PDB file of C-alpha atoms in Angstrom:
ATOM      1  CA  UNK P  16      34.683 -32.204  74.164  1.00 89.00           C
ATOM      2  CA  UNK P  17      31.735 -30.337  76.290  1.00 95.00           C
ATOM      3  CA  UNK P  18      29.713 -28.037  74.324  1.00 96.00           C
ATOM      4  CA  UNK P  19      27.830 -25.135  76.811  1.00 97.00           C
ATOM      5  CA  UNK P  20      24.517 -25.115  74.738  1.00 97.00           C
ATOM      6  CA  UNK P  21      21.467 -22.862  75.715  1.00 98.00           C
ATOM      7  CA  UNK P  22      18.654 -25.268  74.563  1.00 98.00           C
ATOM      8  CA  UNK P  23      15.098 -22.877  74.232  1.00 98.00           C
ATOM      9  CA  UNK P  24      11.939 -25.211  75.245  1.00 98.00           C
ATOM     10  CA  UNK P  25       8.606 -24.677  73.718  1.00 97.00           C
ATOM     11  CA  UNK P  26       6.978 -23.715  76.825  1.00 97.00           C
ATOM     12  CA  UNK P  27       9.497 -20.742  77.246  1.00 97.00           C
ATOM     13  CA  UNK P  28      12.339 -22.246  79.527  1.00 98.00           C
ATOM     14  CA  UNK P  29      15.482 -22.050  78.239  1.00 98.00           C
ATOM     15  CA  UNK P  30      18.081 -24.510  79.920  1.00 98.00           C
ATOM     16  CA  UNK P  31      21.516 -23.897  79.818  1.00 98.00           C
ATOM     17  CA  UNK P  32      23.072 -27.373  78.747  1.00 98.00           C
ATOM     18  CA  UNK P  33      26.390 -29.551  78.895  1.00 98.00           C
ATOM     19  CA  UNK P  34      26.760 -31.598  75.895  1.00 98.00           C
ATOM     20  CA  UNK P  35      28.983 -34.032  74.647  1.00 98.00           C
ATOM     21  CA  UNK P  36      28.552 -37.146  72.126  1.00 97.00           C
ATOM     22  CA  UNK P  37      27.131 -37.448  68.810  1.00 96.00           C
ATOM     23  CA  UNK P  38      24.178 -36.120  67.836  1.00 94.00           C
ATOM     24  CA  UNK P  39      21.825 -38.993  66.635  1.00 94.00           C
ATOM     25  CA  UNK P  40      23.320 -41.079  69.296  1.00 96.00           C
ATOM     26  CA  UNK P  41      20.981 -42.527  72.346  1.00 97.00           C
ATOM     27  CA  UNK P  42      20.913 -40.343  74.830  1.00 98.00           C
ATOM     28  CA  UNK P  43      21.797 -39.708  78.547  1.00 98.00           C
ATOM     29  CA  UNK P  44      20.435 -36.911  80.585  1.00 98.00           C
ATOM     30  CA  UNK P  45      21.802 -36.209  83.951  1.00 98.00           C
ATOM     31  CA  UNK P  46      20.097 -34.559  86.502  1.00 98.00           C
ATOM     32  CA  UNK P  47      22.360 -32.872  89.557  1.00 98.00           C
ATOM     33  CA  UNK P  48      21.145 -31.790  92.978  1.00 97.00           C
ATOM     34  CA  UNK P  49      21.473 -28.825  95.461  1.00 97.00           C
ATOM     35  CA  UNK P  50      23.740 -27.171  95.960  1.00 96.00           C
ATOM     36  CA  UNK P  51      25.178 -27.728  92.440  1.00 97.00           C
ATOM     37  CA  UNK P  52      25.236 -27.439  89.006  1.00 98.00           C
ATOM     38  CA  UNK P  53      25.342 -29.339  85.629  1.00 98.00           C
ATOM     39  CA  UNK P  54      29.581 -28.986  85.798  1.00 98.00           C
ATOM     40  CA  UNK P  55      29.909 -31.956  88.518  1.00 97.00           C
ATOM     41  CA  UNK P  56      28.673 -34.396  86.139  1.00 98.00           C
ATOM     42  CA  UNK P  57      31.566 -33.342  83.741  1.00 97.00           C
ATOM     43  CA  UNK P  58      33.805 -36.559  83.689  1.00 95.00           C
ATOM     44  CA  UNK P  59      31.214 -38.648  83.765  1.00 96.00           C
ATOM     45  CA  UNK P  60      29.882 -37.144  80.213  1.00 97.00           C
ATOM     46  CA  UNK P  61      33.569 -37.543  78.953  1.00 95.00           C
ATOM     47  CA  UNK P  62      33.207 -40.824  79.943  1.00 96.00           C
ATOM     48  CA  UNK P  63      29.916 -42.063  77.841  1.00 97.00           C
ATOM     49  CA  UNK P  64      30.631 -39.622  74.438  1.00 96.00           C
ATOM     50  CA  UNK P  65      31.854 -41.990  72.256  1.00 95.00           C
ATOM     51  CA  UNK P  66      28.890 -43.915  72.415  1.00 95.00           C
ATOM     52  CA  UNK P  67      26.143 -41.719  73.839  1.00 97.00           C
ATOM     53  CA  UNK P  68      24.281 -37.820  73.281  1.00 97.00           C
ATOM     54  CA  UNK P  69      25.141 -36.974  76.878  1.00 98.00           C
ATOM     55  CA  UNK P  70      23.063 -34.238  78.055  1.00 98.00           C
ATOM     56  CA  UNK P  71      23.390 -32.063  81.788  1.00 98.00           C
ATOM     57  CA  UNK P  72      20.885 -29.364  82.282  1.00 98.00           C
ATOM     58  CA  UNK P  73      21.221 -26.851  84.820  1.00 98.00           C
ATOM     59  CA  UNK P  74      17.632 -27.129  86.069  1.00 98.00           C
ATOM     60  CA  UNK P  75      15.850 -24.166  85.603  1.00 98.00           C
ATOM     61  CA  UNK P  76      16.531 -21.357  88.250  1.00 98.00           C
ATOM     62  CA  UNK P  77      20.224 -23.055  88.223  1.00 98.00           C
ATOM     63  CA  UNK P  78      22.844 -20.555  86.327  1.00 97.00           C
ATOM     64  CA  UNK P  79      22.351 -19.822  83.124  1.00 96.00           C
ATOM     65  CA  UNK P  80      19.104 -21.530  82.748  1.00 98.00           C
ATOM     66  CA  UNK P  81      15.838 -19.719  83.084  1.00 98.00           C
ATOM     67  CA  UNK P  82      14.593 -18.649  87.155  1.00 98.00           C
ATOM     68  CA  UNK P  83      10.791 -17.925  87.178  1.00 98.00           C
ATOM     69  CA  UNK P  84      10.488 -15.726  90.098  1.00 96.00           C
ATOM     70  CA  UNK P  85       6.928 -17.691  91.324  1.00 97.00           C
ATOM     71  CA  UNK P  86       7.476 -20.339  94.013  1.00 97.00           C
ATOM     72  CA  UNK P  87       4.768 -22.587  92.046  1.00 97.00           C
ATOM     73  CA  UNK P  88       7.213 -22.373  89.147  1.00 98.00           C
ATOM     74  CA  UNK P  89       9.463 -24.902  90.828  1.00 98.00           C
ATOM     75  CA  UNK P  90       6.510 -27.929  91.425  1.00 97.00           C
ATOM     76  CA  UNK P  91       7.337 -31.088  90.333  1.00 95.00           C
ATOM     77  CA  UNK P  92       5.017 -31.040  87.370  1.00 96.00           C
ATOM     78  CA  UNK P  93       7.155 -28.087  85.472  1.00 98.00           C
ATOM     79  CA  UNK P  94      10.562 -29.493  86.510  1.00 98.00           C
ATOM     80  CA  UNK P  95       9.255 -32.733  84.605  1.00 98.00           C
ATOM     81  CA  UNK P  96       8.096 -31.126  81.865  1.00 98.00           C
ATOM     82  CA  UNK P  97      11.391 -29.603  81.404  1.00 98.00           C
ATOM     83  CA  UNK P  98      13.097 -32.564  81.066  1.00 98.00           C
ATOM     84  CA  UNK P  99      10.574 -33.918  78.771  1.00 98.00           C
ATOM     85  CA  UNK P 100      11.043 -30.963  76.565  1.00 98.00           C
ATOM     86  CA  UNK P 101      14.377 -31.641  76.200  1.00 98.00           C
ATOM     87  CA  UNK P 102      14.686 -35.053  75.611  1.00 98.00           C
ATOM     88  CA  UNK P 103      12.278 -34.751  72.689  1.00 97.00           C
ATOM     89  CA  UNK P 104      14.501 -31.738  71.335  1.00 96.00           C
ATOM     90  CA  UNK P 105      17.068 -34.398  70.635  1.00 95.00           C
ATOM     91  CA  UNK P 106      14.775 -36.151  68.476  1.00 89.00           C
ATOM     92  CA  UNK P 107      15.750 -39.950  69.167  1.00 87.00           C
ATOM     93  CA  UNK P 108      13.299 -41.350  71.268  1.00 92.00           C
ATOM     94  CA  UNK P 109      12.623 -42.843  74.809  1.00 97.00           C
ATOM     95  CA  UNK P 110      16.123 -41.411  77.263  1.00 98.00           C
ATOM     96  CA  UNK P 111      18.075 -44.341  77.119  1.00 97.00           C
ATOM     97  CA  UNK P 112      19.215 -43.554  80.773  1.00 98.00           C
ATOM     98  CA  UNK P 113      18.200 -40.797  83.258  1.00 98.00           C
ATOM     99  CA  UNK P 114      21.038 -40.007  85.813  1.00 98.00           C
ATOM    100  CA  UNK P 115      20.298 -38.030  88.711  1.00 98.00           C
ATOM    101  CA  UNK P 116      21.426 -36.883  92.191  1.00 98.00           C
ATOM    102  CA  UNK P 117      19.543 -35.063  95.359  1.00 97.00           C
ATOM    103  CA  UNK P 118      16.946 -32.550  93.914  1.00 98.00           C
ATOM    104  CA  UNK P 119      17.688 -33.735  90.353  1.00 98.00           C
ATOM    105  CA  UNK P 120      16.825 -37.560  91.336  1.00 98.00           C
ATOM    106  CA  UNK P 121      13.378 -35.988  92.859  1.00 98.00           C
ATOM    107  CA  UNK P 122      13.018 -34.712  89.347  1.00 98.00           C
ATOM    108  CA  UNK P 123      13.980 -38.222  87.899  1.00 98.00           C
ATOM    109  CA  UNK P 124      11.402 -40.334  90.479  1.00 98.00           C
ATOM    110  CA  UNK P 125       8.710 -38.389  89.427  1.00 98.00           C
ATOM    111  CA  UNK P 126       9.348 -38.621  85.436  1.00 98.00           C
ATOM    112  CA  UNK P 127       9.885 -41.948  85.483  1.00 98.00           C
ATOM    113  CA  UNK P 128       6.686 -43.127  87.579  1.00 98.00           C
ATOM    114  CA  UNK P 129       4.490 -40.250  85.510  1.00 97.00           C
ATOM    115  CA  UNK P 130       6.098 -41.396  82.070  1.00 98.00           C
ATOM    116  CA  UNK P 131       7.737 -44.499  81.934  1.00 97.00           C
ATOM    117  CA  UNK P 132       7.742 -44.455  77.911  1.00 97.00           C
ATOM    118  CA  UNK P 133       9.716 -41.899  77.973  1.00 98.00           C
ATOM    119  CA  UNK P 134      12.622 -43.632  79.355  1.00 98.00           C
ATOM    120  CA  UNK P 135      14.773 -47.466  79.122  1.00 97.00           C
ATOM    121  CA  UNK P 136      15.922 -46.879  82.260  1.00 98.00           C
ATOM    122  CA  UNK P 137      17.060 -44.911  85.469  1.00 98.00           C
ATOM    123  CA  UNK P 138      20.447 -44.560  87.684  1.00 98.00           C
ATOM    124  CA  UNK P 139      19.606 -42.442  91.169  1.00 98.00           C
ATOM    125  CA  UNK P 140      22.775 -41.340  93.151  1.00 98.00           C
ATOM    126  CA  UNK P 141      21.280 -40.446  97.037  1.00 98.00           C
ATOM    127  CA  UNK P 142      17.881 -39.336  96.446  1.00 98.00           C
ATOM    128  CA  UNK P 143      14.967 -40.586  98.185  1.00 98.00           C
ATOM    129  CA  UNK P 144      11.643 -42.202  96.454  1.00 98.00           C
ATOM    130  CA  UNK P 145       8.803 -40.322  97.402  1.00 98.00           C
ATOM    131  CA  UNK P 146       7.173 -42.129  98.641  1.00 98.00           C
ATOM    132  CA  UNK P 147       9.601 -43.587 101.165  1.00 98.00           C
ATOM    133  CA  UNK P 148      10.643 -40.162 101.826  1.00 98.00           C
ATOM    134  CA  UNK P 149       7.337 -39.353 102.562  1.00 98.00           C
ATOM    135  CA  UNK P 150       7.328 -42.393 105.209  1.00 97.00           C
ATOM    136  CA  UNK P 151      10.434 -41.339 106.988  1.00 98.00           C
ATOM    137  CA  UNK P 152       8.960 -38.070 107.566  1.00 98.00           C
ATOM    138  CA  UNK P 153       6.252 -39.076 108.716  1.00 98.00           C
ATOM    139  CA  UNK P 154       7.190 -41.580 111.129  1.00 96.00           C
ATOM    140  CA  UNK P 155      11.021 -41.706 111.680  1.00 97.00           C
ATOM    141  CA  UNK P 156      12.844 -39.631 113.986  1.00 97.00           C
ATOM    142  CA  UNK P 157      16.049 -39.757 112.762  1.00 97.00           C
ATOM    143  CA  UNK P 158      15.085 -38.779 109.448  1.00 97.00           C
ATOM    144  CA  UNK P 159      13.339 -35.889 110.986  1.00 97.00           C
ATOM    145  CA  UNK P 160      16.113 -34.881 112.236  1.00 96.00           C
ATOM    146  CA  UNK P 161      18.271 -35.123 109.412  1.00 95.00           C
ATOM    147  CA  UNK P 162      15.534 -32.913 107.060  1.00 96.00           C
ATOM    148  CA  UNK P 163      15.182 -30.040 109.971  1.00 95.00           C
ATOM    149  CA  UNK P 164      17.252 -27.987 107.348  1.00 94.00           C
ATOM    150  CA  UNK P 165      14.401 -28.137 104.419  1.00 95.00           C
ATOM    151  CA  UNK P 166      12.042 -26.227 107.051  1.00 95.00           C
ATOM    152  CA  UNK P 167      14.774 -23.519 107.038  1.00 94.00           C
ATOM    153  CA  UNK P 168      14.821 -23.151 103.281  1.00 94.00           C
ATOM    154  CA  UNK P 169      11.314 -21.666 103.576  1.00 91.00           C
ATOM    155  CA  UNK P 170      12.219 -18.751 105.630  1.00 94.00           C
ATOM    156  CA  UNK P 171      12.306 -15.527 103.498  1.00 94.00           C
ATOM    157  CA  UNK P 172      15.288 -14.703 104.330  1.00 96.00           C
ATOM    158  CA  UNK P 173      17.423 -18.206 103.165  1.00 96.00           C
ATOM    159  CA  UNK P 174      18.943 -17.027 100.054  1.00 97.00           C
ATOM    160  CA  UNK P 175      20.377 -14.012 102.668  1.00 96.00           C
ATOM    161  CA  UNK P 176      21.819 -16.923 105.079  1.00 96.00           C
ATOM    162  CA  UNK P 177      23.329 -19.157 102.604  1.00 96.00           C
ATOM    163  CA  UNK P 178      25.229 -15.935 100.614  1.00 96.00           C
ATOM    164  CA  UNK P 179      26.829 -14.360 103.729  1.00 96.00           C
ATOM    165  CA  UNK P 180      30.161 -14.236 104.508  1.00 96.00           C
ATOM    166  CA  UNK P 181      31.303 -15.529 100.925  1.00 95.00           C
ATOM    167  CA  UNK P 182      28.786 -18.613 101.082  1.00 96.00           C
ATOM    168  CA  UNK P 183      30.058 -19.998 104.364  1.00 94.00           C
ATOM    169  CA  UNK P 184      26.731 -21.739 105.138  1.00 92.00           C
ATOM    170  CA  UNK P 185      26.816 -23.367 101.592  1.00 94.00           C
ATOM    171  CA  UNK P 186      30.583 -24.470 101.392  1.00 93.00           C
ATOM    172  CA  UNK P 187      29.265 -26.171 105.008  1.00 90.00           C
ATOM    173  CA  UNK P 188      26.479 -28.040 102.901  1.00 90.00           C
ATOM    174  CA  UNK P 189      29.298 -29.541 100.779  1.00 90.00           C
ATOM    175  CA  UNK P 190      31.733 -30.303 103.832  1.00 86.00           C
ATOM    176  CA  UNK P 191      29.259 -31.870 106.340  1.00 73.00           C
ATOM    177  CA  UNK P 192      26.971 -34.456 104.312  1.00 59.00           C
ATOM    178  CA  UNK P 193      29.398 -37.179 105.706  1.00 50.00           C
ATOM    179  CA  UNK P 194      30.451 -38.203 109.351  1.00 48.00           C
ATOM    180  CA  UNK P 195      34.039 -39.385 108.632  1.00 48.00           C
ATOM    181  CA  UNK P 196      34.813 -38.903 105.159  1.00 53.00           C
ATOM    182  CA  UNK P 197      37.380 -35.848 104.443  1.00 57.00           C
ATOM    183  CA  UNK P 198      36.132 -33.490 102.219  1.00 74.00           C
ATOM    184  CA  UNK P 199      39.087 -33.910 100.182  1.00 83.00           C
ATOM    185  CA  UNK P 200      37.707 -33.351  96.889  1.00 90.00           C
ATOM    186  CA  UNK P 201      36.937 -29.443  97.604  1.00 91.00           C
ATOM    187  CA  UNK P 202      39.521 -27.909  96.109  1.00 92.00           C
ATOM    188  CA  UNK P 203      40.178 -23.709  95.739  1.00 93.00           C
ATOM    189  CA  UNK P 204      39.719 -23.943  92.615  1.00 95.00           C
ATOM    190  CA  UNK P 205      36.438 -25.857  92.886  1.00 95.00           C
ATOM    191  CA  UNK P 206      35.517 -23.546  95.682  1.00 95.00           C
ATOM    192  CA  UNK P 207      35.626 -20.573  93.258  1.00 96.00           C
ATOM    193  CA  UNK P 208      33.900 -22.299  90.463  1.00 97.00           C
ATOM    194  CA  UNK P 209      30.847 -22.835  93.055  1.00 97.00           C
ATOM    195  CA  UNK P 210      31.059 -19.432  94.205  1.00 97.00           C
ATOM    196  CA  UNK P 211      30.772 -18.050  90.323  1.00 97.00           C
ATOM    197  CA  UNK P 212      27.573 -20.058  90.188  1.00 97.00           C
ATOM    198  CA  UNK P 213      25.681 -19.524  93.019  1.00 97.00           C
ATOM    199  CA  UNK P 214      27.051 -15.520  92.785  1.00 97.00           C
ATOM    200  CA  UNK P 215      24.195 -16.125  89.425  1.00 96.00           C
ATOM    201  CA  UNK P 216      21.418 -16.186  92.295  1.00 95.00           C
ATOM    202  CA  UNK P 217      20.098 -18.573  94.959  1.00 97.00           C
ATOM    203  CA  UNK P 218      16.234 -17.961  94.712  1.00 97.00           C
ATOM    204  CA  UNK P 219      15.429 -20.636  92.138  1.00 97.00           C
ATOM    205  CA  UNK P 220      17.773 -23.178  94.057  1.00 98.00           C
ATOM    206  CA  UNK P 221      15.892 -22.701  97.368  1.00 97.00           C
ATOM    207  CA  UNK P 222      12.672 -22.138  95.428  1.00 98.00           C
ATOM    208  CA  UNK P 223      12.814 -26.014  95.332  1.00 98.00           C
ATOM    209  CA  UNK P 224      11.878 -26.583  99.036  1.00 97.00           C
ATOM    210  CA  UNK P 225       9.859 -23.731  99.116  1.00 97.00           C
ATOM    211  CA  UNK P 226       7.231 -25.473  96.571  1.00 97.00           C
ATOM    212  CA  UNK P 227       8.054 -29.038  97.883  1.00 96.00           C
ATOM    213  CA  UNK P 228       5.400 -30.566 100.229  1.00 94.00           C
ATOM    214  CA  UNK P 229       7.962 -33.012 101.290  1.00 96.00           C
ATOM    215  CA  UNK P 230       9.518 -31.366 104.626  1.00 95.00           C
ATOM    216  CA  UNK P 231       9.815 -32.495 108.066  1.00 96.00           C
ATOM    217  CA  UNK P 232       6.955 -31.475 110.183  1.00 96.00           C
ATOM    218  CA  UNK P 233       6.752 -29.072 113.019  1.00 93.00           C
ATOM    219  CA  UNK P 234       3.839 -30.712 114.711  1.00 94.00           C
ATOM    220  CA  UNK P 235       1.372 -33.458 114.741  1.00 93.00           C
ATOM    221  CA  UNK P 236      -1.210 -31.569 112.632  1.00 95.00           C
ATOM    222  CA  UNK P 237       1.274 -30.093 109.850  1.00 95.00           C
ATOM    223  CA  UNK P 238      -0.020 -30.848 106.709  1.00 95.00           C
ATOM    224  CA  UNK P 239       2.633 -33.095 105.374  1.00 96.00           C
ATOM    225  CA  UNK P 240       1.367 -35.931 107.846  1.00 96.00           C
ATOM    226  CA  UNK P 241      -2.054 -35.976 106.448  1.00 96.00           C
ATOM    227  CA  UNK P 242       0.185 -36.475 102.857  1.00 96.00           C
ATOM    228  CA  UNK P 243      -0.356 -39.984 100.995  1.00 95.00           C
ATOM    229  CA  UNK P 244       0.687 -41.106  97.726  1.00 95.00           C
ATOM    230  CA  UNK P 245      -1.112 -44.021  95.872  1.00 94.00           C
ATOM    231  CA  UNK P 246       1.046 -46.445  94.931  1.00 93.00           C
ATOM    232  CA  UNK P 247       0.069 -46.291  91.539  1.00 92.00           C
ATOM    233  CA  UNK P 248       1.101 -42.520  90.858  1.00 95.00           C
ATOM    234  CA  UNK P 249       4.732 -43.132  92.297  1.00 97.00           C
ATOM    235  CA  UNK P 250       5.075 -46.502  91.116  1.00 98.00           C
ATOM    236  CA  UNK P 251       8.398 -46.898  88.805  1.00 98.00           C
ATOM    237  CA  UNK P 252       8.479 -49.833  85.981  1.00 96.00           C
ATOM    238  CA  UNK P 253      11.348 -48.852  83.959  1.00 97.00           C
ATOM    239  CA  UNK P 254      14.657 -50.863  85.359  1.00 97.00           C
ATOM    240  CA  UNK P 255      16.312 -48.922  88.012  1.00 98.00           C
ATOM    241  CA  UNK P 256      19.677 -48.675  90.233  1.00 98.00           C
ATOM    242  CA  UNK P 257      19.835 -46.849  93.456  1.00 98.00           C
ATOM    243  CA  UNK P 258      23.560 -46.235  94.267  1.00 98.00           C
ATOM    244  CA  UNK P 259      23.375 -44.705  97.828  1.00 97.00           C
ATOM    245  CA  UNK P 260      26.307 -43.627  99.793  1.00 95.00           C
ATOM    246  CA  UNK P 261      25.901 -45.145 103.155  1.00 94.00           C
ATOM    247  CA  UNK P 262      27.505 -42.095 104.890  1.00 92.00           C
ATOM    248  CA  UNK P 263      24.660 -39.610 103.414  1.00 94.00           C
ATOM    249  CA  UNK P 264      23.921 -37.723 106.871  1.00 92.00           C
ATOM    250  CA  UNK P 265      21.289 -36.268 105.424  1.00 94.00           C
ATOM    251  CA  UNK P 266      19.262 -38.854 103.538  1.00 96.00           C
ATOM    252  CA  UNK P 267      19.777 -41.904 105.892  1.00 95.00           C
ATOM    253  CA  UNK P 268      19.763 -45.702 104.362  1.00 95.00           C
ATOM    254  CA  UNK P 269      16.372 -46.162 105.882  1.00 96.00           C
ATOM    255  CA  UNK P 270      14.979 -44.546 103.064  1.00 98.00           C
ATOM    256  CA  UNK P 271      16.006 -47.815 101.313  1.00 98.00           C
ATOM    257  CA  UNK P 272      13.741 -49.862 103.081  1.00 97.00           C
ATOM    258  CA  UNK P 273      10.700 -51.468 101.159  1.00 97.00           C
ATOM    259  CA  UNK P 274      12.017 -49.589  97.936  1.00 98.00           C
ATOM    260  CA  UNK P 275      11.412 -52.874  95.740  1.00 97.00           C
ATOM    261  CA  UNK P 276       7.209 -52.144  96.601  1.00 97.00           C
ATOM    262  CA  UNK P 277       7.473 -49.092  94.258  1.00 98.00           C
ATOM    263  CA  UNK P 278      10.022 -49.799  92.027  1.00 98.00           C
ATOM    264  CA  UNK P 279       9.805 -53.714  90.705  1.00 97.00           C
ATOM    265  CA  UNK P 280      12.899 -53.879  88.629  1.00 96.00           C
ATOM    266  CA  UNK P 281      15.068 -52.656  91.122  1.00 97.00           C
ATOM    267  CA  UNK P 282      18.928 -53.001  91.519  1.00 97.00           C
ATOM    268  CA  UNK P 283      19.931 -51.372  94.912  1.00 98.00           C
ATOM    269  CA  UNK P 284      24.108 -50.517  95.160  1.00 98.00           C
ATOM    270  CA  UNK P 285      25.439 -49.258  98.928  1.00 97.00           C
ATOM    271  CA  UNK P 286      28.744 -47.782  99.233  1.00 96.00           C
ATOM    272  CA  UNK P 287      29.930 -47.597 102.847  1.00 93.00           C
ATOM    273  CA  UNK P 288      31.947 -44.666 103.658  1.00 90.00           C
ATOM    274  CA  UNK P 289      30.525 -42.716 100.753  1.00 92.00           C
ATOM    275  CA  UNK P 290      28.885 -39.676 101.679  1.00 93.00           C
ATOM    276  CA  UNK P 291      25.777 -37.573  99.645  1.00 94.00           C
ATOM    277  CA  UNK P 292      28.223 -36.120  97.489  1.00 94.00           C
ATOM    278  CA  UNK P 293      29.219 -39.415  95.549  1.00 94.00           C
ATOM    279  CA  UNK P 294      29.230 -37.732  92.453  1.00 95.00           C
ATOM    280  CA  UNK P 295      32.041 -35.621  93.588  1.00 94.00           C
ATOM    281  CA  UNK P 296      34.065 -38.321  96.116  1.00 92.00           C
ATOM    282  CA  UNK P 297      34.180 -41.493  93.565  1.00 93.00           C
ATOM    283  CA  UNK P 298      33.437 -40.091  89.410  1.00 93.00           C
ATOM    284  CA  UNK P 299      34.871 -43.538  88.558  1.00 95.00           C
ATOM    285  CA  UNK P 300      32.440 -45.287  90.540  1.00 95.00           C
ATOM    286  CA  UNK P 301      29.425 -43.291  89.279  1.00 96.00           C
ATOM    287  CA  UNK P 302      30.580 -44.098  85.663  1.00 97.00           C
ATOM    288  CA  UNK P 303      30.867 -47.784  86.643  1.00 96.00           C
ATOM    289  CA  UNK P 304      27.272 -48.024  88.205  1.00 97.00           C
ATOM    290  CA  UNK P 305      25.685 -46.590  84.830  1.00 98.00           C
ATOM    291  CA  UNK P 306      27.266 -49.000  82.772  1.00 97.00           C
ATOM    292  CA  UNK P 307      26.232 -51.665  84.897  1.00 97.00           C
ATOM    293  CA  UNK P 308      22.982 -49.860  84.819  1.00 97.00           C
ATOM    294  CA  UNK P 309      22.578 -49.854  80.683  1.00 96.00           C
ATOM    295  CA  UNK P 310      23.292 -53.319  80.879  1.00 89.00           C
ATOM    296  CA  UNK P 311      19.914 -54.197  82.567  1.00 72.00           C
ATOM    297  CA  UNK P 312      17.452 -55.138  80.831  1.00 54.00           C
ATOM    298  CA  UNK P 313      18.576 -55.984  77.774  1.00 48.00           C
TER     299      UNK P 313
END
């Protein structure tokens, strides 16, 4: 059974929590992305409670959880102390696995390179290293391309745009990540559970790209191509998987390359015809990859 838990933080967040599993138990935290919410990452907590504390935040600004109104409230240094927070409110030690997808995997990359005690090991579903990321941006057309929609999340009026006309510009976000596969899985009634979450607010959701230096640039002296990362602040050393779905329009497989120079112990899954929203398209699957994932390195 899924328990909807508010779960206070010292620092004064309060994230609104799915949990499942034994308390005690080691303990999985899964991260989702945009447009989403902790519910997509329900039958995959059914799936681990008999063995593991399975925990799915809605990152703050995300439904129930707490939305600073400050732009700087959303850099990646909070987000990670968020999830820090409440993995020790469990009590049990290093995260036995972090999960995440899209924005929540950008949460994960940086936790795991800033803290690898903190965690045995980490699954990412279609979200980009930084430092890769920040290398197609730079330099690669075609990912350029792709990303043109983060520099529109900056404009003041985006929460406006993605709201009108009963979310039409959001439900297109779910329906045209992939460039064959039908969209199947987006039910009506899935359709209104979306539109009773983002009716919660949009600001902290798109407050994400607005404090994200990571965009595609609009000329040859924006600031993100003077960006570098040393290798040592975005290097990861706990075992990781990388499950990407080959059919991601919007993160493209060339984010891939040279992945094994920042993460060492590095397992790398592709799954043609899957698009970004994996989590959604193939649960199963996902399930199956962690498992094969807390088998590593053991």
């Amino acid at each position: 059974m899924i328990e909807l838990i508010d779960i206070p933080l010292p620092h004064g967040i309060t994230l609104s929590c799915r949990v499942s599993g034994p308390k005690g138990a080691p303990v999985i935290i899964f991260l989702h992305g945009f447009p989403e919410a902790a519910f997509v990452w329900d039958e995959t907590l059914a799936h681990f409670s008999s063995r593991y504390r399975c925990i799915a935040p809605n990152l703050r600004g995300y439904e129930r959880s707490s939305a600073p109104t400050e732009v700087a409230a959303y850099r990646p240094k909070h987000l990670v102390g968020d999830i820090l927070a409440l993995a020790a409110t469990q009590g049990t030690g290093p995260i036995e696995a972090l999960v995440a997808h899209d924005w929540g995997g950008a949460v994960a990359w940086n936790l795991a390179a800033q803290h690898p005690d903190a965690l045995r090991r980490l699954v990412i579903f279609n979200s980009p290293h930084p430092a890769t990321f920040l290398r197609e941006l730079q330099n690669n057309p075609e990912q350029q391309a792709a990303s043109a929609y983060m520099n529109e999340m900056q404009e003041p009026d985006a929460e406006a745009r993605l709201s009108a006309n009963g979310f039409e510009h959001l439900f297109g976000v779910l329906t045209a990540m992939g460039n064959t596969h039908p969209t199947t899985w987006l039910t009506e009634e899935l359709k209104d559970t979306y539109r009773a979450i983002w009716s919660q607010g949009l600001s902290g959701p798109v407050n994400y790209y607005r404090a994200s230096p990571l965009r595609p640039p609009l000329s040859p002296t924006d600031p993100v191509m003077a960006l570098q990362f040393p290798i040592e602040f975005v290097k990861v050393r706990v075992p990781t998987r990388v499950v990407w779905g080959e059919d991601d329009r919007a993160l493209r497989p060339s984010l891939l390359n040279g992945l094994e120079a920042y993460v060492p112990q590095l397992t790398v899954v592709r799954i043609p015809g899957a698009t970004h929203w994996l989590i959604h398209e193939q649960p199963g699957l996902a399930a199956r990859e962690i498992e094969a994932a807390l088998k590593d390195g053991r």
